[in-house]
CSV table of C-alpha atoms and ligand atoms in Angstrom, one decimal:
chain,number,residue,atom,x,y,z
A,1,MET,CA,0.2,0.0,-0.1
A,2,ASN,CA,1.2,3.2,-1.0
A,3,LEU,CA,0.7,6.3,1.8
A,4,SER,CA,0.2,9.0,0.0
A,5,VAL,CA,1.4,12.2,1.6
A,6,PRO,CA,-1.3,14.9,1.2
A,7,ARG,CA,0.3,18.2,2.0
A,8,ARG,CA,-1.1,22.1,2.9
A,9,ALA,CA,1.1,25.0,3.2
A,10,GLY,CA,3.1,24.8,6.4
A,11,ALA,CA,1.8,21.9,8.2
A,12,VAL,CA,1.7,18.2,7.7
A,13,ALA,CA,-1.8,16.6,7.9
A,14,ALA,CA,-2.6,13.3,9.5
A,15,PHE,CA,-3.8,10.8,6.6
A,16,THR,CA,-5.1,7.5,5.5
A,17,ALA,CA,-4.7,6.3,2.1
A,18,LEU,CA,-7.2,3.5,1.1
A,19,ALA,CA,-5.8,1.3,-1.9
A,20,VAL,CA,-8.9,0.2,-3.8
A,21,THR,CA,-7.3,-2.0,-6.6
A,22,ALA,CA,-4.4,-1.6,-8.3
A,23,LEU,CA,-6.1,-1.4,-11.6
A,24,ALA,CA,-9.3,0.8,-10.4
A,25,GLY,CA,-6.8,3.4,-8.8
A,26,THR,CA,-6.1,4.2,-5.5
A,27,THR,CA,-7.5,7.0,-3.0
A,28,ALA,CA,-5.7,9.2,-0.4
A,29,SER,CA,-7.6,11.8,2.3
A,30,ALA,CA,-6.3,14.4,4.1
A,31,ALA,CA,-7.4,16.2,7.4
A,32,PRO,CA,-8.9,19.6,6.9
A,33,PRO,CA,-6.2,22.1,5.9
A,34,ALA,CA,-6.0,25.5,7.1
A,35,ALA,CA,-8.1,27.9,5.1
A,36,PRO,CA,-5.7,29.7,2.2
A,37,ALA,CA,-5.2,33.6,2.6
A,38,ALA,CA,-7.7,35.3,0.6
A,39,PRO,CA,-5.8,36.5,-2.6
A,40,SER,CA,-5.3,40.1,-3.1
A,41,ALA,CA,-7.2,42.0,-5.5
A,42,ALA,CA,-5.1,43.3,-8.6
A,43,LEU,CA,-5.7,46.8,-9.3
A,44,ALA,CA,-7.4,47.7,-12.6
A,45,ALA,CA,-5.3,48.7,-15.7
A,46,PRO,CA,-5.9,52.4,-17.2
A,47,ASP,CA,-7.3,52.7,-20.8
A,48,ILE,CA,-4.1,52.6,-23.1
A,49,PRO,CA,-5.1,55.7,-25.5
A,50,LEU,CA,-5.0,54.4,-28.9
A,51,ALA,CA,-4.0,57.7,-30.3
A,52,ASN,CA,-0.6,57.7,-28.4
A,53,VAL,CA,0.0,54.1,-30.0
A,54,LYS,CA,-0.7,55.5,-33.4
A,55,GLN,CA,1.4,58.4,-32.8
A,56,HIS,CA,4.2,56.1,-31.7
A,57,LEU,CA,3.7,54.1,-35.3
A,58,ALA,CA,4.0,57.5,-37.2
A,59,ASP,CA,6.9,58.4,-35.2
A,60,LEU,CA,8.3,54.8,-36.6
A,61,GLN,CA,7.1,55.3,-39.8
A,62,SER,CA,8.9,58.8,-40.3
A,63,ILE,CA,12.3,56.8,-39.0
A,64,ALA,CA,11.7,54.4,-41.6
A,65,THR,CA,11.1,57.0,-44.5
A,66,ALA,CA,14.4,59.0,-43.6
A,67,ASN,CA,16.7,56.1,-43.3
A,68,GLY,CA,16.2,54.4,-46.4
A,69,GLY,CA,12.5,53.1,-45.8
A,70,ASN,CA,13.1,50.6,-43.4
A,71,ARG,CA,14.3,49.7,-39.8
A,72,ALA,CA,16.2,46.6,-40.4
A,73,HIS,CA,19.1,45.1,-38.4
A,74,GLY,CA,22.2,46.9,-39.3
A,75,ARG,CA,20.7,49.6,-40.8
A,76,THR,CA,20.2,53.4,-39.2
A,77,GLY,CA,16.6,52.9,-39.3
A,78,TYR,CA,17.1,50.3,-36.5
A,79,LYS,CA,19.3,52.5,-34.5
A,80,ALA,CA,17.1,55.2,-34.8
A,81,SER,CA,14.2,53.3,-33.5
A,82,ILE,CA,16.1,52.3,-30.3
A,83,ASP,CA,16.9,55.8,-29.7
A,84,PHE,CA,13.6,57.1,-30.3
A,85,VAL,CA,11.8,54.6,-27.6
A,86,LYS,CA,14.9,55.0,-25.2
A,87,ALA,CA,14.5,58.8,-25.3
A,88,LYS,CA,10.6,58.2,-24.3
A,89,LEU,CA,11.4,55.8,-21.4
A,90,ASP,CA,14.3,57.6,-20.1
A,91,ALA,CA,12.0,61.0,-19.8
A,92,ALA,CA,9.5,58.6,-18.2
A,93,GLY,CA,11.9,57.7,-15.2
A,94,TYR,CA,13.0,54.2,-16.6
A,95,THR,CA,16.2,52.7,-16.2
A,96,THR,CA,17.5,51.8,-19.7
A,97,THR,CA,20.3,49.8,-20.9
A,98,VAL,CA,21.5,49.4,-24.6
A,99,GLN,CA,22.7,46.0,-25.1
A,100,GLN,CA,24.9,45.7,-27.9
A,101,PHE,CA,25.4,42.4,-30.2
A,102,THR,CA,27.0,41.5,-33.5
A,103,TYR,CA,25.2,39.5,-36.1
A,104,ASN,CA,26.2,39.3,-39.9
A,105,GLY,CA,29.0,41.3,-39.1
A,106,THR,CA,26.9,44.3,-38.2
A,107,THR,CA,26.1,45.8,-34.7
A,108,GLY,CA,22.3,45.0,-33.5
A,109,TYR,CA,21.0,46.0,-30.2
A,110,ASN,CA,18.3,45.2,-27.6
A,111,LEU,CA,16.9,48.1,-25.3
A,112,ILE,CA,16.1,46.9,-21.7
A,113,ALA,CA,13.8,49.3,-19.9
A,114,ASP,CA,13.4,48.6,-15.8
A,115,TRP,CA,10.7,50.2,-13.8
A,116,PRO,CA,12.4,51.1,-10.3
A,117,GLY,CA,10.6,49.2,-7.4
A,118,GLY,CA,8.9,45.7,-7.1
A,119,ASP,CA,10.3,42.3,-5.9
A,120,PRO,CA,13.7,41.9,-8.0
A,121,ASN,CA,13.3,38.2,-7.3
A,122,GLN,CA,9.9,38.3,-8.9
A,123,VAL,CA,10.5,40.0,-12.4
A,124,LEU,CA,7.6,40.3,-14.6
A,125,MET,CA,8.8,41.1,-18.4
A,126,ALA,CA,7.1,42.2,-21.7
A,127,GLY,CA,8.9,42.4,-24.8
A,128,ALA,CA,8.6,43.0,-28.6
A,129,HIS,CA,11.3,43.1,-31.4
A,130,LEU,CA,11.9,46.4,-33.2
A,131,ASP,CA,13.4,45.6,-36.0
A,132,SER,CA,11.4,45.3,-39.5
A,133,VAL,CA,12.5,43.5,-42.5
A,134,SER,CA,14.7,45.4,-45.3
A,135,SER,CA,12.0,45.7,-47.7
A,136,GLY,CA,9.8,48.2,-45.5
A,137,ALA,CA,8.6,50.1,-42.4
A,138,GLY,CA,7.4,47.3,-40.3
A,139,ILE,CA,5.0,49.0,-38.8
A,140,ASN,CA,2.5,46.0,-37.8
A,141,ASP,CA,5.5,43.8,-38.1
A,142,ASN,CA,6.7,44.9,-35.4
A,143,GLY,CA,6.0,48.5,-34.9
A,144,SER,CA,2.5,47.6,-33.4
A,145,GLY,CA,3.9,45.2,-30.6
A,146,SER,CA,6.9,47.7,-29.8
A,147,ALA,CA,4.5,50.6,-29.7
A,148,GLY,CA,1.8,48.7,-27.5
A,149,ILE,CA,4.5,48.0,-24.7
A,150,LEU,CA,6.0,50.8,-25.0
A,151,GLU,CA,2.8,53.0,-24.3
A,152,THR,CA,1.8,50.6,-21.5
A,153,ALA,CA,5.2,51.2,-20.0
A,154,LEU,CA,4.4,55.0,-20.3
A,155,ALA,CA,1.0,54.4,-18.7
A,156,VAL,CA,2.7,52.5,-15.7
A,157,ALA,CA,5.0,55.6,-15.1
A,158,ARG,CA,1.8,58.0,-15.4
A,159,ALA,CA,0.1,55.8,-12.9
A,160,ASN,CA,3.4,55.7,-10.9
A,161,LEU,CA,2.7,52.0,-10.3
A,162,GLN,CA,3.9,50.4,-7.6
A,163,PRO,CA,3.5,46.5,-8.4
A,164,SER,CA,4.6,43.7,-6.2
A,165,LYS,CA,6.8,42.7,-9.0
A,166,HIS,CA,9.6,44.3,-10.7
A,167,LEU,CA,8.5,45.4,-14.1
A,168,ARG,CA,10.8,45.0,-17.4
A,169,PHE,CA,10.4,45.8,-20.9
A,170,GLY,CA,12.4,44.6,-23.7
A,171,TRP,CA,12.9,45.9,-27.7
A,172,TRP,CA,14.7,43.3,-29.5
A,173,GLY,CA,17.0,43.6,-32.6
A,174,ALA,CA,17.4,41.0,-35.6
A,175,GLU,CA,14.1,39.2,-34.6
A,176,GLU,CA,13.3,38.6,-38.5
A,177,LEU,CA,16.9,37.1,-38.8
A,178,GLY,CA,16.3,34.3,-36.2
A,179,LEU,CA,15.3,35.7,-32.7
A,180,VAL,CA,18.8,37.0,-32.6
A,181,GLY,CA,18.6,39.7,-30.1
A,182,SER,CA,16.2,37.9,-27.7
A,183,LYS,CA,18.5,34.9,-27.8
A,184,TYR,CA,21.7,36.9,-27.1
A,185,TYR,CA,19.6,38.7,-24.3
A,186,VAL,CA,18.8,35.3,-22.5
A,187,ASN,CA,22.0,33.6,-23.3
A,188,ASN,CA,23.5,36.3,-21.4
A,189,LEU,CA,21.7,36.5,-18.4
A,190,PRO,CA,22.9,34.4,-15.7
A,191,SER,CA,20.6,31.5,-14.5
A,192,SER,CA,20.2,33.3,-11.2
A,193,GLU,CA,18.8,36.0,-12.9
A,194,ARG,CA,16.7,33.8,-15.6
A,195,SER,CA,15.2,32.3,-12.4
A,196,LYS,CA,13.8,35.9,-11.2
A,197,ILE,CA,11.7,36.3,-14.4
A,198,SER,CA,8.0,34.8,-13.2
A,199,GLY,CA,6.6,35.4,-16.8
A,200,TYR,CA,7.5,36.9,-20.3
A,201,LEU,CA,5.0,38.5,-22.4
A,202,ASN,CA,5.4,38.6,-26.0
A,203,PHE,CA,3.9,40.8,-28.5
A,204,ASP,CA,4.7,40.4,-32.2
A,205,MET,CA,2.1,41.9,-34.5
A,206,ILE,CA,-0.9,43.0,-32.8
A,207,GLY,CA,-2.7,45.3,-35.1
A,208,SER,CA,-2.8,43.2,-38.5
A,209,PRO,CA,-5.4,44.8,-40.9
A,210,ASN,CA,-7.5,42.0,-41.2
A,211,PRO,CA,-7.1,40.8,-37.5
A,212,GLY,CA,-7.8,37.6,-35.9
A,213,TYR,CA,-7.2,37.5,-31.9
A,214,PHE,CA,-4.9,34.5,-30.6
A,215,VAL,CA,-3.6,34.0,-27.8
A,216,TYR,CA,-0.6,31.9,-26.9
A,217,ASP,CA,-1.1,28.6,-25.3
A,218,ASP,CA,2.0,28.5,-23.1
A,219,ASP,CA,1.6,29.1,-19.3
A,220,PRO,CA,-1.8,28.6,-18.4
A,221,ALA,CA,-2.1,31.6,-16.0
A,222,ILE,CA,-0.8,34.1,-18.4
A,223,GLU,CA,-3.0,32.6,-21.2
A,224,GLN,CA,-6.2,32.6,-18.7
A,225,THR,CA,-5.2,36.3,-18.0
A,226,PHE,CA,-5.2,37.2,-21.8
A,227,LYS,CA,-8.2,35.1,-22.6
A,228,GLY,CA,-10.3,36.4,-19.5
A,229,TYR,CA,-9.6,40.0,-20.7
A,230,PHE,CA,-11.0,39.3,-24.3
A,231,ALA,CA,-14.0,37.6,-23.0
A,232,GLY,CA,-14.8,40.5,-21.1
A,233,LEU,CA,-14.9,42.5,-24.0
A,234,GLY,CA,-17.0,39.7,-25.8
A,235,VAL,CA,-14.2,39.1,-28.3
A,236,PRO,CA,-13.7,35.4,-28.9
A,237,THR,CA,-10.0,34.3,-28.9
A,238,GLU,CA,-8.2,31.3,-30.5
A,239,ILE,CA,-5.4,29.5,-29.3
A,240,GLU,CA,-1.9,30.6,-31.5
A,241,THR,CA,-1.2,27.2,-33.0
A,242,GLU,CA,1.9,27.8,-35.1
A,243,GLY,CA,3.4,30.4,-32.6
A,244,ASP,CA,6.0,27.8,-31.5
A,245,GLY,CA,9.5,29.0,-32.1
A,246,ARG,CA,8.1,31.8,-34.3
A,247,SER,CA,8.9,34.9,-32.1
A,248,ASP,CA,11.0,35.9,-29.2
A,249,HIS,CA,8.9,34.2,-26.5
A,250,ALA,CA,10.5,31.1,-27.9
A,251,SER,CA,14.1,32.3,-26.5
A,252,PHE,CA,12.3,32.5,-23.0
A,253,LYS,CA,10.4,29.4,-23.4
A,254,ASN,CA,13.6,27.4,-24.3
A,255,VAL,CA,15.1,28.0,-20.8
A,256,GLY,CA,11.9,27.3,-18.9
A,257,ILE,CA,10.6,30.5,-18.5
A,258,PRO,CA,6.9,30.8,-18.7
A,259,VAL,CA,5.5,32.9,-21.8
A,260,GLY,CA,2.5,34.1,-23.1
A,261,GLY,CA,1.4,36.6,-25.6
A,262,LEU,CA,-1.0,37.8,-28.2
A,263,PHE,CA,-0.9,37.9,-32.1
A,264,THR,CA,-3.4,39.1,-34.8
A,265,GLY,CA,-2.2,37.1,-37.7
A,266,ALA,CA,0.5,37.0,-40.7
A,267,SER,CA,0.2,35.8,-44.1
A,268,ARG,CA,-2.0,33.0,-43.1
A,269,VAL,CA,-5.6,33.3,-44.8
A,270,LYS,CA,-8.6,34.1,-42.4
A,271,THR,CA,-11.2,31.2,-42.6
A,272,SER,CA,-14.9,31.9,-43.2
A,273,ALA,CA,-15.4,30.6,-39.9
A,274,GLN,CA,-13.1,33.1,-38.6
A,275,VAL,CA,-14.6,35.9,-40.7
A,276,GLN,CA,-18.0,34.9,-38.9
A,277,LYS,CA,-16.2,35.0,-35.6
A,278,TRP,CA,-14.2,38.5,-36.0
A,279,GLY,CA,-15.5,40.0,-39.2
A,280,GLY,CA,-12.9,41.0,-42.0
A,281,THR,CA,-12.4,38.9,-45.3
A,282,THR,CA,-11.4,35.7,-46.4
A,283,THR,CA,-8.0,36.8,-47.2
A,284,ALA,CA,-4.2,37.1,-45.0
A,285,PHE,CA,-4.7,38.4,-42.0
A,286,ASP,CA,-2.1,40.8,-43.1
A,287,ARG,CA,-1.3,40.9,-46.5
A,288,CYS,CA,1.8,43.1,-46.3
A,289,TYR,CA,3.4,41.0,-44.1
A,290,HIS,CA,7.3,41.4,-44.6
A,291,SER,CA,6.2,44.1,-47.8
A,292,SER,CA,7.1,47.6,-48.2
A,293,CYS,CA,3.4,48.1,-47.4
A,294,ASP,CA,3.8,47.4,-44.1
A,295,THR,CA,3.4,51.1,-43.5
A,296,THR,CA,1.3,52.8,-40.8
A,297,SER,CA,-1.9,52.3,-43.4
A,298,ASN,CA,-1.5,48.6,-42.6
A,299,ILE,CA,-3.2,48.5,-39.3
A,300,ASN,CA,-6.3,47.6,-37.8
A,301,ASP,CA,-7.1,50.3,-35.1
A,302,THR,CA,-9.8,48.4,-33.2
A,303,ALA,CA,-7.2,45.3,-33.2
A,304,LEU,CA,-4.1,47.6,-32.3
A,305,ASP,CA,-6.4,49.0,-29.2
A,306,ARG,CA,-7.9,45.9,-27.8
A,307,ASN,CA,-4.5,44.7,-27.6
A,308,SER,CA,-2.6,47.7,-26.1
A,309,ASP,CA,-5.6,47.3,-23.6
A,310,ALA,CA,-4.9,43.7,-22.9
A,311,ILE,CA,-1.3,44.3,-22.6
A,312,ALA,CA,-2.2,46.9,-19.7
A,313,HIS,CA,-4.3,44.3,-18.3
A,314,ALA,CA,-2.0,41.8,-18.3
A,315,ILE,CA,0.8,43.8,-16.6
A,316,TRP,CA,-1.4,45.4,-13.9
A,317,THR,CA,-3.0,42.0,-13.0
A,318,LEU,CA,0.2,39.9,-13.5
A,319,GLY,CA,2.3,42.6,-11.8
A,320,THR,CA,0.4,43.7,-8.7
A,321,ALA,CA,-1.4,40.8,-7.5
A,322,THR,CA,0.5,39.4,-5.0
A,323,THR,CA,0.7,35.8,-5.2
A,324,PRO,CA,-1.3,34.6,-2.4
A,325,PRO,CA,0.0,31.3,-0.3
A,326,PRO,CA,-0.7,28.1,-2.1
A,327,GLY,CA,-4.0,26.6,-0.9
A,328,PRO,CA,-4.2,23.1,0.5
A,329,VAL,CA,-2.8,20.3,-1.3
A,330,PHE,CA,-4.2,16.8,-1.6
A,331,GLU,CA,-2.2,14.1,-3.5
A,332,ASN,CA,-2.2,10.5,-4.5
A,333,THR,CA,1.4,9.2,-5.2
A,334,ALA,CA,0.3,5.7,-5.6
A,335,ASP,CA,1.4,3.9,-8.8
A,336,VAL,CA,-1.5,3.0,-11.0
A,337,ALA,CA,-0.6,0.9,-14.1
A,338,ILE,CA,-2.6,1.9,-17.3
A,339,PRO,CA,-3.7,-1.0,-19.2
A,340,ASP,CA,-2.3,-0.9,-22.8
A,341,ASN,CA,-5.0,0.2,-25.1
A,342,GLY,CA,-7.6,-0.7,-22.4
A,343,ALA,CA,-9.6,0.3,-19.9
A,344,ALA,CA,-9.6,3.7,-17.8
A,345,VAL,CA,-7.8,3.9,-14.6
A,346,THR,CA,-8.2,6.4,-11.9
A,347,SER,CA,-6.2,8.2,-9.0
A,348,THR,CA,-8.3,9.5,-6.6
A,349,VAL,CA,-7.7,12.1,-3.6
A,350,ASN,CA,-10.7,12.6,-1.2
A,351,VAL,CA,-10.7,16.3,-0.3
A,352,THR,CA,-12.0,17.5,2.8
A,353,GLY,CA,-12.3,20.5,4.9
A,354,VAL,CA,-12.2,23.0,2.1
A,355,THR,CA,-15.1,25.3,2.2
A,356,GLY,CA,-17.4,26.2,-1.0
A,357,ASN,CA,-16.1,25.4,-4.4
A,358,ALA,CA,-13.3,24.8,-5.9
A,359,PRO,CA,-11.2,27.9,-7.6
A,360,SER,CA,-11.4,29.1,-11.1
A,361,THR,CA,-7.7,28.3,-11.2
A,362,LEU,CA,-7.6,24.8,-9.5
A,363,LYS,CA,-4.1,23.5,-10.0
A,364,VAL,CA,-4.0,19.9,-11.4
A,365,GLY,CA,-1.0,18.3,-11.0
A,366,VAL,CA,-0.3,15.1,-13.4
A,367,ASP,CA,2.7,12.9,-13.7
A,368,ILE,CA,2.1,9.9,-15.8
A,369,ILE,CA,5.1,7.6,-17.1
A,370,HIS,CA,4.2,6.6,-20.6
A,371,THR,CA,6.0,6.1,-23.7
A,372,TRP,CA,4.3,8.1,-26.8
A,373,ARG,CA,2.0,10.1,-24.8
A,374,GLY,CA,-0.4,10.8,-27.3
A,375,ASP,CA,-2.0,7.5,-26.9
A,376,LEU,CA,-3.7,8.8,-23.9
A,377,VAL,CA,-6.7,10.4,-22.7
A,378,VAL,CA,-6.6,12.1,-19.7
A,379,ASP,CA,-9.2,13.7,-18.0
A,380,LEU,CA,-10.1,15.4,-14.5
A,381,VAL,CA,-13.6,13.9,-12.7
A,382,ALA,CA,-15.0,16.3,-10.2
A,383,PRO,CA,-17.2,14.7,-7.3
A,384,ASP,CA,-20.0,15.0,-8.9
A,385,GLY,CA,-19.0,13.2,-12.2
A,386,THR,CA,-18.2,16.8,-14.4
A,387,VAL,CA,-15.3,15.4,-16.4
A,388,TYR,CA,-12.8,18.2,-17.6
A,389,ASN,CA,-10.4,16.9,-20.4
A,390,LEU,CA,-6.8,17.7,-19.6
A,391,LYS,CA,-5.2,16.3,-22.4
A,392,PRO,CA,-6.9,14.4,-25.6
A,393,PHE,CA,-5.8,11.6,-27.5
A,394,SER,CA,-2.9,12.5,-30.5
A,395,SER,CA,-1.9,10.2,-32.9
A,396,SER,CA,1.3,12.5,-33.5
A,397,ASP,CA,2.5,13.5,-29.9
A,398,SER,CA,5.4,11.2,-29.4
A,399,ALA,CA,6.9,12.5,-26.8
A,400,ASP,CA,6.9,10.5,-23.5
A,401,ASN,CA,5.4,11.2,-20.2
A,402,VAL,CA,2.9,13.8,-19.1
A,403,GLN,CA,4.2,15.7,-16.1
A,404,THR,CA,2.8,19.2,-16.2
A,405,THR,CA,0.1,21.2,-13.7
A,406,TYR,CA,-3.2,22.2,-15.5
A,407,THR,CA,-5.2,25.1,-14.5
A,408,VAL,CA,-8.9,24.1,-14.1
A,409,ASN,CA,-11.8,26.6,-13.8
A,410,ALA,CA,-13.7,24.4,-11.1
A,411,SER,CA,-15.5,27.2,-9.9
A,412,SER,CA,-18.8,25.5,-10.4
A,413,GLU,CA,-17.8,22.3,-8.3
A,414,LEU,CA,-18.2,21.9,-4.6
A,415,ALA,CA,-14.5,21.4,-3.5
A,416,ASN,CA,-14.9,18.7,-1.0
A,417,GLY,CA,-15.3,15.0,-2.4
A,418,ALA,CA,-13.4,12.5,-4.5
A,419,TRP,CA,-11.7,14.2,-7.3
A,420,LYS,CA,-10.2,11.5,-9.7
A,421,LEU,CA,-7.8,11.7,-12.5
A,422,ARG,CA,-9.1,9.4,-15.0
A,423,VAL,CA,-6.4,8.0,-17.5
A,424,GLN,CA,-7.2,5.8,-20.8
A,425,ASP,CA,-4.5,4.2,-23.1
A,426,LYS,CA,-6.5,4.4,-26.4
A,427,ALA,CA,-3.9,2.7,-29.0
A,428,ALA,CA,-1.7,-0.7,-28.8
A,429,GLN,CA,2.0,-0.8,-27.5
A,430,ASP,CA,3.7,1.7,-25.5
A,431,THR,CA,2.7,1.6,-21.6
A,432,GLY,CA,2.9,3.2,-18.3
A,433,TYR,CA,1.3,4.2,-15.2
A,434,ILE,CA,0.0,7.0,-13.2
A,435,ASN,CA,2.8,8.0,-11.0
A,436,GLY,CA,1.2,10.9,-8.9
A,437,PHE,CA,-2.1,13.2,-8.9
A,438,LYS,CA,-2.0,16.4,-7.1
A,439,LEU,CA,-4.8,19.0,-6.6
A,440,THR,CA,-3.7,22.2,-5.2
A,441,PHE,CA,-6.8,24.7,-4.2
B,1,DTR,N1,7.7,35.3,-37.3
B,1,DTR,C1,6.9,36.6,-36.7
B,1,DTR,C2,5.6,36.7,-37.4
B,1,DTR,C3,4.9,35.3,-37.1
B,1,DTR,C4,4.4,34.5,-37.6
B,1,DTR,N2,3.7,33.4,-37.1
B,1,DTR,C5,3.4,34.1,-35.7
B,1,DTR,C6,3.0,33.5,-34.9
B,1,DTR,C7,3.1,34.2,-33.4
B,1,DTR,C8,4.0,35.2,-33.2
B,1,DTR,C9,4.9,36.0,-34.5
B,1,DTR,C10,4.5,35.4,-35.8
B,1,DTR,C11,7.7,38.0,-37.6
B,1,DTR,O1,7.8,37.7,-38.7
B,1,DTR,O2,8.3,38.5,-36.9
B,2,CA,CA1,-7.4,51.3,-25.6
B,3,ZN,ZN1,7.3,39.9,-36.2
B,4,ZN,ZN1,8.6,39.7,-39.4
């Protein structure tokens, strides 16, 4: 019998674990946990004035026009763009740093701006690449993201925001040549500094003329912050599926930093279903992607406004919310064999002593050892039988093991009761077992 150790913040509870049967799963329960501290309310972000964001775009357009028509790495227009953004941040009270690097034999620049204050061990960072391709001014790609975070940074200064986290903003060079500037930044950041970054938010193309509203599906809390904002506007969003590796968030994700971001689309064509959802036409989200026509006329104002406001919402929400101490934890670490291409099995925790409903951000820790994890369907089953799919079957996901924490909106469920992790292997060959199941309220 494997006695699972239910843990709660700051105390060890008495417990008993009842093994039911190896195949059907196991059950653990815990003594009543201490009530978690109520999370502090986050401050509401101000509206980001669209006119200000558009003025930044007009200024970047002027810079491109005065420098051979572009703001590309190694060209005068890029350095002029860096100087323009830096001057505004210096005037607003930021501590700015220009980081130089060399690529293709020419000097590149990253601009880092730190807002004084906040917990230096909890850094919330927002970034956007400032370079364009050489064929044009790069106003949507990526003047839009650069201007959106610039105006948000200026709004932080106007509000003299004193967030619990330390805020940092980054404008990257040479993204168009392969995420060069952001990779240089991350690679030259000591691991002790990397571990202080609690999240990196990326904004690359947020004003596309035929916009979609895409949210990166990386860190669940960041994703939920953005999805919640757009839901509040009544604007449907979709998961950004082609984003992996396609912009500067990849540099941070690759070293284990939680990431998220927003995107309004590039050369892909908007489907008729998406036209139903967002309006526009069944043409490219941005027909001027990487073209000379990516000018100030290549912007959808509504998309730019909504996304700029979403940036501010995320900075205010993620930056000022003091992270509440973790709630009670219930865990079952008994191994449960998963029959190959067979019946579902479960691992169960009996939750007791938690008043009311489960939270909208119930953390579900899943630890499954299994080759070719695509065979598996993984569900969370609430005490009343409601099923929350955590991971669907995938014929192509050949990676091993499912070891991650899902965030589930379980606010419609009573907290107390028997919660089950249900796993079914739905394809022959490749086997494994449930190694652990944990709920954090
Ligand atoms: N690679 C980016 C544009 C881009 C294309 N797909 C995505 C997805 C998510 C973010 C950005 C992009 C560029 O050309 O800068
Ligand atoms: Ca706005
Ligand atoms: Zn871009
Ligand atoms: Zn680009």
